[in-house]
Coordinates of C-alpha atoms in Angstrom, one line a residue:
M48 CA 0.0 -0.2 0.0
P49 CA 1.3 3.5 -0.7
A50 CA 2.4 5.4 2.3
S51 CA -0.1 7.8 3.6
P52 CA 1.3 11.6 3.2
S53 CA 1.8 12.0 7.1
T54 CA 4.0 8.7 6.8
A55 CA 5.5 10.0 3.4
R56 CA 6.5 13.1 5.2
A57 CA 7.8 11.4 8.1
I58 CA 10.1 9.1 6.1
N59 CA 11.3 12.4 4.0
D60 CA 12.0 14.1 6.9
R61 CA 14.1 11.4 8.8
L62 CA 16.0 10.9 5.4
A63 CA 17.0 14.7 5.5
L64 CA 17.8 14.1 9.3
R65 CA 20.1 10.8 8.5
L66 CA 22.0 12.9 5.9
L67 CA 22.5 16.1 8.3
Q68 CA 23.6 13.5 11.1
Q69 CA 26.1 11.7 8.6
E70 CA 27.2 14.4 6.1
G71 CA 27.0 17.6 8.5
P72 CA 25.4 20.9 7.7
L73 CA 23.9 20.8 3.8
T74 CA 21.9 23.3 1.5
A75 CA 18.9 22.8 0.1
G76 CA 20.2 21.9 -3.4
Q77 CA 22.7 19.5 -1.5
L78 CA 19.5 17.9 0.3
K79 CA 17.6 17.9 -3.0
Q80 CA 20.6 15.9 -4.6
L81 CA 21.1 13.5 -1.8
T82 CA 17.5 12.4 -1.3
G83 CA 16.4 12.5 -4.9
L84 CA 13.1 14.5 -3.7
S85 CA 11.9 17.3 -5.5
R86 CA 12.6 21.0 -4.9
P87 CA 9.4 21.9 -3.7
T88 CA 9.3 18.5 -1.1
V89 CA 12.6 19.4 0.2
A90 CA 11.6 23.0 0.6
D91 CA 8.8 21.7 2.7
L92 CA 10.6 19.7 4.8
V93 CA 13.3 22.3 5.8
E94 CA 10.3 24.6 6.3
R95 CA 8.7 22.0 8.6
L96 CA 11.6 20.6 10.3
T97 CA 12.8 24.4 10.9
A98 CA 9.7 24.9 12.3
A99 CA 9.8 22.1 14.9
G100 CA 13.4 23.7 15.9
L101 CA 15.1 20.5 14.7
I102 CA 17.3 22.3 12.2
A103 CA 18.8 25.8 11.6
V104 CA 20.5 28.0 9.1
V105 CA 24.2 27.5 10.3
G106 CA 26.0 29.6 7.8
E107 CA 26.1 30.3 3.8
A108 CA 27.4 28.5 1.2
G109 CA 28.7 29.3 -2.6
E110 CA 30.7 32.3 -4.3
Q111 CA 27.4 34.8 -3.7
R112 CA 27.1 33.6 0.0
R113 CA 23.6 35.3 -0.3
G114 CA 19.9 34.3 -1.1
P115 CA 17.9 31.4 0.0
N116 CA 20.1 28.5 -2.2
A117 CA 23.1 29.7 -0.3
K118 CA 21.6 28.8 3.3
V119 CA 23.4 26.1 5.0
Y120 CA 21.3 23.7 7.3
G121 CA 22.3 21.8 10.7
I122 CA 20.8 19.8 13.3
V123 CA 20.2 22.3 16.3
A124 CA 22.5 20.1 18.7
D125 CA 21.5 21.7 22.0
R126 CA 18.0 21.0 21.4
A127 CA 18.5 18.2 23.8
H128 CA 21.3 17.0 26.0
L129 CA 22.1 13.4 26.5
A130 CA 24.2 11.6 29.5
A131 CA 25.9 8.2 29.2
L132 CA 27.0 6.2 32.6
D133 CA 29.6 3.3 32.1
V134 CA 28.6 1.8 35.8
R135 CA 31.6 -0.8 36.9
T136 CA 32.0 -2.5 40.3
E137 CA 34.9 -0.5 41.4
G138 CA 33.3 3.0 40.0
V139 CA 31.3 5.1 37.7
A140 CA 32.2 7.2 34.2
V141 CA 30.1 9.7 32.9
A142 CA 29.9 11.4 29.5
V143 CA 27.4 14.4 28.7
A144 CA 26.8 15.2 25.0
D145 CA 24.5 17.2 22.4
L146 CA 21.9 15.9 20.2
V147 CA 24.5 14.7 17.6
G148 CA 26.3 13.0 19.9
R149 CA 29.2 15.5 20.6
V150 CA 31.0 15.0 23.9
L151 CA 30.8 18.2 26.0
A152 CA 32.3 17.1 29.3
E153 CA 32.9 13.3 30.9
A154 CA 34.6 12.5 34.1
S155 CA 34.9 9.4 36.1
V156 CA 35.0 8.6 40.1
P157 CA 36.3 5.2 41.8
I158 CA 33.9 3.7 44.6
A159 CA 35.5 1.8 47.2
G160 CA 34.1 -1.7 47.6
D161 CA 33.4 -1.1 51.4
M162 CA 31.4 1.9 50.8
G163 CA 27.7 1.7 51.7
T164 CA 25.0 1.7 49.4
G165 CA 23.9 5.4 50.3
P166 CA 27.2 7.1 50.0
A167 CA 28.1 5.0 46.7
V168 CA 24.8 6.2 45.1
E169 CA 25.1 9.6 46.6
Q170 CA 28.5 9.8 45.0
A171 CA 27.6 8.7 41.5
V172 CA 24.9 11.1 41.4
T173 CA 27.0 14.3 42.5
L174 CA 29.7 13.2 39.5
V175 CA 26.5 13.3 37.2
E176 CA 25.2 16.4 38.3
R177 CA 28.8 17.9 38.4
V178 CA 29.5 16.7 34.8
V179 CA 26.2 18.5 33.4
K180 CA 26.9 21.8 35.0
E181 CA 30.5 21.3 33.4
A182 CA 28.6 20.7 29.8
G183 CA 26.5 23.8 30.1
A184 CA 23.5 21.8 30.0
D185 CA 20.1 22.7 31.6
R186 CA 18.6 19.7 31.8
L187 CA 18.8 15.9 30.3
H188 CA 16.5 14.5 28.1
T189 CA 17.9 11.3 27.9
V190 CA 20.2 8.9 29.9
G191 CA 22.0 6.0 29.0
I192 CA 23.4 3.8 31.6
G193 CA 25.6 0.2 30.8
A194 CA 25.9 -2.0 33.9
P195 CA 27.1 -5.5 34.4
G196 CA 24.1 -7.9 35.1
L197 CA 21.2 -9.0 33.5
I198 CA 18.2 -6.6 32.3
D199 CA 14.6 -7.7 32.8
P200 CA 13.1 -7.1 29.4
S201 CA 9.4 -6.8 30.4
S202 CA 10.6 -3.9 33.1
G203 CA 13.7 -2.9 31.8
E204 CA 15.0 -2.9 35.2
L205 CA 18.6 -4.2 36.5
R206 CA 18.3 -7.4 37.8
D207 CA 19.7 -8.7 41.4
S208 CA 22.7 -10.5 40.3
S209 CA 25.0 -12.2 43.0
G210 CA 28.4 -10.5 43.3
L211 CA 27.1 -7.2 42.1
P212 CA 27.1 -4.3 44.4
E213 CA 23.6 -3.0 45.8
W214 CA 24.2 0.3 44.8
H215 CA 24.1 -0.3 40.9
R216 CA 20.2 -1.1 41.2
R217 CA 19.6 1.9 43.4
L218 CA 21.4 4.2 41.0
V219 CA 19.2 3.9 38.0
A220 CA 16.1 4.4 40.3
T221 CA 17.7 7.5 42.3
L222 CA 18.8 8.8 39.0
Q223 CA 15.4 8.7 37.9
E224 CA 14.0 10.4 40.7
H225 CA 16.8 13.2 40.7
L226 CA 15.9 13.8 36.5
P227 CA 12.2 13.1 36.4
E228 CA 12.2 15.0 33.0
A229 CA 14.7 12.6 31.8
R230 CA 14.3 9.4 30.0
V231 CA 16.7 7.1 31.9
S232 CA 17.1 3.5 30.5
V233 CA 19.7 0.6 31.6
E234 CA 21.3 -2.0 29.3
N235 CA 23.8 -4.5 29.9
E236 CA 27.7 -3.5 29.2
T237 CA 28.3 -6.0 27.0
N238 CA 25.4 -5.5 24.8
L239 CA 26.1 -1.6 24.9
A240 CA 29.9 -2.5 23.9
A241 CA 28.8 -4.3 20.7
L242 CA 26.6 -1.8 19.4
A243 CA 29.4 0.7 20.0
E244 CA 31.8 -1.9 18.0
Q245 CA 29.3 -2.2 15.5
R246 CA 28.7 1.4 14.8
D247 CA 32.1 3.0 15.3
G248 CA 34.8 -0.2 15.6
A249 CA 35.8 -3.6 14.7
A250 CA 32.0 -4.6 13.2
R251 CA 31.4 -1.7 11.2
D252 CA 30.8 -3.9 8.1
R253 CA 28.8 -6.8 9.7
D254 CA 25.0 -6.8 10.3
T255 CA 25.5 -10.2 12.4
F256 CA 28.2 -11.0 15.1
V257 CA 28.9 -12.0 18.5
L258 CA 31.2 -9.4 20.8
L259 CA 32.8 -12.0 23.5
W260 CA 33.9 -10.3 26.7
L261 CA 36.8 -11.1 28.3
G262 CA 37.5 -8.9 31.6
H263 CA 36.7 -9.9 35.3
G264 CA 34.4 -12.6 33.8
T265 CA 32.9 -13.5 30.3
G266 CA 29.9 -12.4 28.7
A267 CA 28.9 -12.3 25.1
A268 CA 26.6 -10.3 23.2
V269 CA 24.6 -11.5 20.2
V270 CA 23.8 -9.2 16.9
L271 CA 21.9 -11.0 14.5
D272 CA 20.6 -9.3 11.2
G273 CA 21.6 -5.8 12.8
A274 CA 19.4 -6.2 15.8
L275 CA 21.0 -6.9 19.1
R276 CA 19.2 -10.1 20.9
R277 CA 18.3 -10.3 24.5
G278 CA 16.3 -13.3 25.3
A279 CA 13.1 -14.4 26.9
S280 CA 14.6 -13.5 30.3
G281 CA 17.4 -11.0 29.2
G282 CA 20.3 -13.7 29.6
T283 CA 21.2 -14.0 25.9
G284 CA 25.1 -14.3 26.1
E285 CA 25.8 -15.5 29.5
I286 CA 28.1 -17.6 28.1
G287 CA 30.0 -17.8 31.5
F288 CA 27.4 -20.8 32.4
L289 CA 28.1 -22.6 29.2
P290 CA 29.1 -26.2 30.4
V291 CA 32.4 -26.7 28.7
P292 CA 35.3 -29.1 28.8
G293 CA 38.2 -29.0 30.9
T294 CA 36.8 -27.8 34.1
T295 CA 36.2 -30.1 37.3
A296 CA 32.5 -29.5 37.8
L297 CA 29.3 -28.1 36.2
P298 CA 28.3 -24.6 36.6
S299 CA 25.1 -24.0 39.0
S300 CA 21.9 -21.8 38.5
T301 CA 23.6 -19.5 41.4
D302 CA 27.4 -20.0 40.2
C303 CA 28.9 -20.1 36.8
E304 CA 32.1 -21.8 38.3
G305 CA 32.7 -24.8 36.1
G306 CA 31.3 -23.1 33.1
F307 CA 33.4 -21.3 30.5
H308 CA 33.7 -18.4 33.1
S309 CA 36.4 -21.3 34.5
L310 CA 38.5 -21.4 31.5
A311 CA 38.4 -17.8 30.4
S312 CA 37.8 -15.4 33.4
S313 CA 40.4 -13.1 34.6
A314 CA 41.7 -15.2 37.6
A315 CA 41.8 -18.1 35.5
V316 CA 43.6 -16.6 32.8
M317 CA 46.3 -15.6 35.3
E318 CA 46.3 -19.1 36.6
L319 CA 47.3 -20.7 32.8
A320 CA 50.1 -18.1 32.7
A321 CA 51.7 -18.9 35.6
E322 CA 51.4 -22.7 34.4
C323 CA 53.0 -22.0 31.1
G324 CA 55.9 -20.0 32.9
V325 CA 54.9 -16.6 32.3
P326 CA 55.7 -14.2 35.0
V327 CA 53.0 -12.6 37.4
E328 CA 53.2 -8.6 38.0
P329 CA 54.5 -7.8 41.3
G330 CA 51.8 -8.0 43.9
Q331 CA 49.2 -9.7 42.0
E332 CA 49.3 -12.8 43.5
A333 CA 48.2 -11.6 46.5
S334 CA 45.2 -9.4 44.8
Q335 CA 43.4 -12.5 44.2
A336 CA 42.0 -12.7 47.9
G337 CA 38.7 -11.2 47.2
G338 CA 36.9 -8.3 47.2
V339 CA 36.4 -5.2 44.5
R340 CA 40.0 -4.0 44.6
A341 CA 41.3 -7.6 44.3
A342 CA 39.0 -8.0 41.6
V343 CA 40.5 -4.8 39.6
G344 CA 43.8 -5.9 40.2
V345 CA 43.3 -9.5 38.6
V346 CA 42.0 -7.9 35.6
R347 CA 45.1 -5.8 35.1
G348 CA 47.3 -8.6 35.9
A349 CA 45.9 -10.6 33.2
V350 CA 45.5 -7.7 30.8
A351 CA 49.6 -7.3 31.2
Q352 CA 50.1 -11.1 30.9
V353 CA 48.1 -11.2 27.6
R354 CA 49.6 -7.9 26.2
E355 CA 53.2 -8.8 26.9
A356 CA 52.7 -12.4 26.0
G357 CA 51.6 -11.4 22.4
A358 CA 54.0 -8.7 21.9
A359 CA 56.6 -11.6 22.6
A360 CA 55.1 -14.6 20.8
G361 CA 54.1 -12.5 17.3
P362 CA 51.8 -14.2 14.9
P363 CA 51.1 -17.7 15.2
E364 CA 53.3 -18.9 12.6
E365 CA 56.2 -17.1 13.9
H366 CA 56.1 -18.1 17.5
S367 CA 58.6 -20.4 19.1
P368 CA 56.4 -23.6 20.2
A369 CA 59.2 -23.7 23.5
G370 CA 58.5 -20.3 24.5
P371 CA 56.5 -19.7 27.3
A372 CA 54.5 -16.6 25.5
G373 CA 53.9 -18.8 22.9
R374 CA 52.7 -21.6 25.1
F375 CA 50.4 -19.3 26.8
L376 CA 48.7 -17.6 24.0
D377 CA 48.5 -21.3 22.2
A378 CA 46.9 -22.4 25.7
L379 CA 44.2 -19.5 25.8
A380 CA 43.3 -19.7 22.2
D381 CA 42.6 -23.5 23.1
R382 CA 40.2 -22.4 25.9
L383 CA 38.6 -19.7 24.0
A384 CA 37.8 -21.8 20.8
V385 CA 35.9 -24.3 23.3
G386 CA 33.5 -21.5 23.7
V387 CA 33.8 -19.7 20.5
A388 CA 32.9 -22.6 18.8
S389 CA 29.6 -23.3 20.7
V390 CA 28.3 -19.8 19.8
V391 CA 29.3 -20.5 16.1
A392 CA 27.6 -24.0 16.0
I393 CA 24.5 -22.5 17.3
L394 CA 24.2 -19.1 15.6
D395 CA 26.6 -19.4 12.7
P396 CA 27.5 -15.7 13.2
G397 CA 30.4 -15.3 10.7
C398 CA 32.4 -12.9 12.6
V399 CA 33.5 -13.0 16.5
V400 CA 35.0 -10.0 18.1
L401 CA 37.4 -10.7 21.2
G402 CA 36.6 -7.7 23.8
G403 CA 36.8 -6.6 27.0
E404 CA 40.4 -5.6 28.9
V405 CA 41.8 -9.3 27.7
G406 CA 40.0 -9.9 24.9
Q407 CA 41.8 -6.9 23.4
A408 CA 45.1 -7.0 25.3
G409 CA 45.4 -10.2 23.0
G410 CA 45.4 -8.4 19.9
E411 CA 45.8 -9.8 16.8
E412 CA 48.2 -12.4 18.0
L413 CA 45.6 -14.3 20.3
A414 CA 42.6 -13.8 17.6
A415 CA 44.8 -15.1 14.7
R416 CA 45.2 -18.4 17.2
V417 CA 41.8 -18.6 17.9
Q418 CA 40.4 -18.4 14.3
D419 CA 42.9 -21.2 13.3
R420 CA 41.5 -23.5 16.1
I421 CA 37.9 -22.7 14.9
A422 CA 38.6 -23.4 11.2
R423 CA 39.6 -26.9 12.6
M424 CA 36.4 -27.3 15.1
T425 CA 33.5 -26.4 12.5
P426 CA 32.9 -26.1 9.1
L427 CA 31.2 -22.4 9.1
P428 CA 33.6 -19.8 8.4
T429 CA 34.2 -17.5 11.0
E430 CA 36.5 -14.5 11.4
V431 CA 38.0 -13.7 14.7
R432 CA 38.7 -9.9 15.2
T433 CA 39.9 -7.9 18.2
A434 CA 37.7 -5.2 19.6
T435 CA 39.0 -1.4 18.6
L436 CA 37.4 1.0 21.0
G437 CA 39.0 -0.2 23.9
G438 CA 37.8 0.8 27.8
G439 CA 35.4 3.5 26.4
A440 CA 33.2 0.8 24.5
V441 CA 30.6 0.7 27.2
L442 CA 30.5 4.5 27.6
R443 CA 30.1 4.8 23.7
G444 CA 27.5 2.7 23.4
A445 CA 25.5 4.1 26.2
L446 CA 25.7 7.6 24.5
L447 CA 24.7 6.2 21.3
T448 CA 21.8 4.2 22.6
A449 CA 20.9 7.7 24.4
R450 CA 21.1 9.4 21.2
D451 CA 18.8 7.1 19.3
R452 CA 16.3 7.1 21.7
A453 CA 16.3 10.8 22.1
Q454 CA 16.4 11.0 18.1
E455 CA 13.6 8.4 18.0
E456 CA 11.5 11.1 20.0
L457 CA 12.2 13.8 18.3
F458 CA 12.9 13.2 14.7
P459 CA 10.6 13.9 13.0
P460 CA 7.7 15.3 14.4
G461 CA 4.5 13.8 13.9
E462 CA 4.0 10.1 12.9
R463 CA 6.6 7.8 14.1
L464 CA 8.3 5.3 12.1
P465 CA 9.2 1.5 13.0
Q466 CA 12.7 1.6 12.6
P467 CA 15.1 3.5 15.1
F468 CA 17.0 6.7 13.8
P469 CA 20.2 5.3 12.3
G470 CA 24.0 6.7 13.8

């Protein structure tokens, strides 16, 4: 069926806004050329978007620099301000941006593991308020939060998860209370990292892929046909619970020890490095005793070992089998391939991105080794890549999500389209 006039206008408006987002400010003539729309249609949409306060004249172009055809239009970036939060067990990072996603201010603060729930929440909220002020924003339109744990798909709330601090769940509700006009939402951190890698990182050319998160624990994000898949209970990608060979037990409903987590967590990586003769950073052995600070130390130790081993071992075809660095990377690739092969057999994603602190530290040396093993374990062609966005992937994903939601509400005026405004 042909589109109704209001739907056609909405499609044209969104097409123009998408081009302004991607290309920057444009003249009406350039919009006509890029959209293929008629001159009167472009004139109507420019007038409509200007009246709605979504675009404005930002300059003039051409030799004469005068007349209506010389006007250059751009998105009104300060129409709305957005905030993104990366909530970790050891602290929180905040960024505030305008409607086109330009970061105006950002900061982070550590939160001690022994700090009570109330003081921890207060410290995080104070940081948000400070960054908002530094950005010069009067108020926030949308807030996107990335956090570890499961997100209830029916309520959008962070579910109570063992091992995560109580202040995580309290923070979301407290922010909504402090920002009653803002739209506050929370998403799993691995999912947000995958969205960021899809938009700006290692998976830009892929609409189907899996991001394997290797950090303190393990996780995975699944993107199929361009859409993030969360599952019936929000648990898609909880690969740490995957039963695998090579462990001494099976995981339980409350503990992923015995699952893939036992092979690929930071603590397991450090133990494997020691077995292979890779030296442990001074002080890291004691850091495995427990607690938030100890967990951070274990991650840093594993990252250092994997990075140094990659630099020493080099590509698979060049490394010495007798060297501890080569033995370590080979053994780690063996372990990772067990989990990756299971994902490939079920989803056939064609591409797996190694992310998280440890995954990125392995670089191409680790990715190549995992890919070699997958090629021997499955007939399904699978490329293994290294994430490129580093520690800022979760914050970037939260900001992109906040921007999408704000633009979905503001762009275009009138009838809403079924697809989100692309970045």
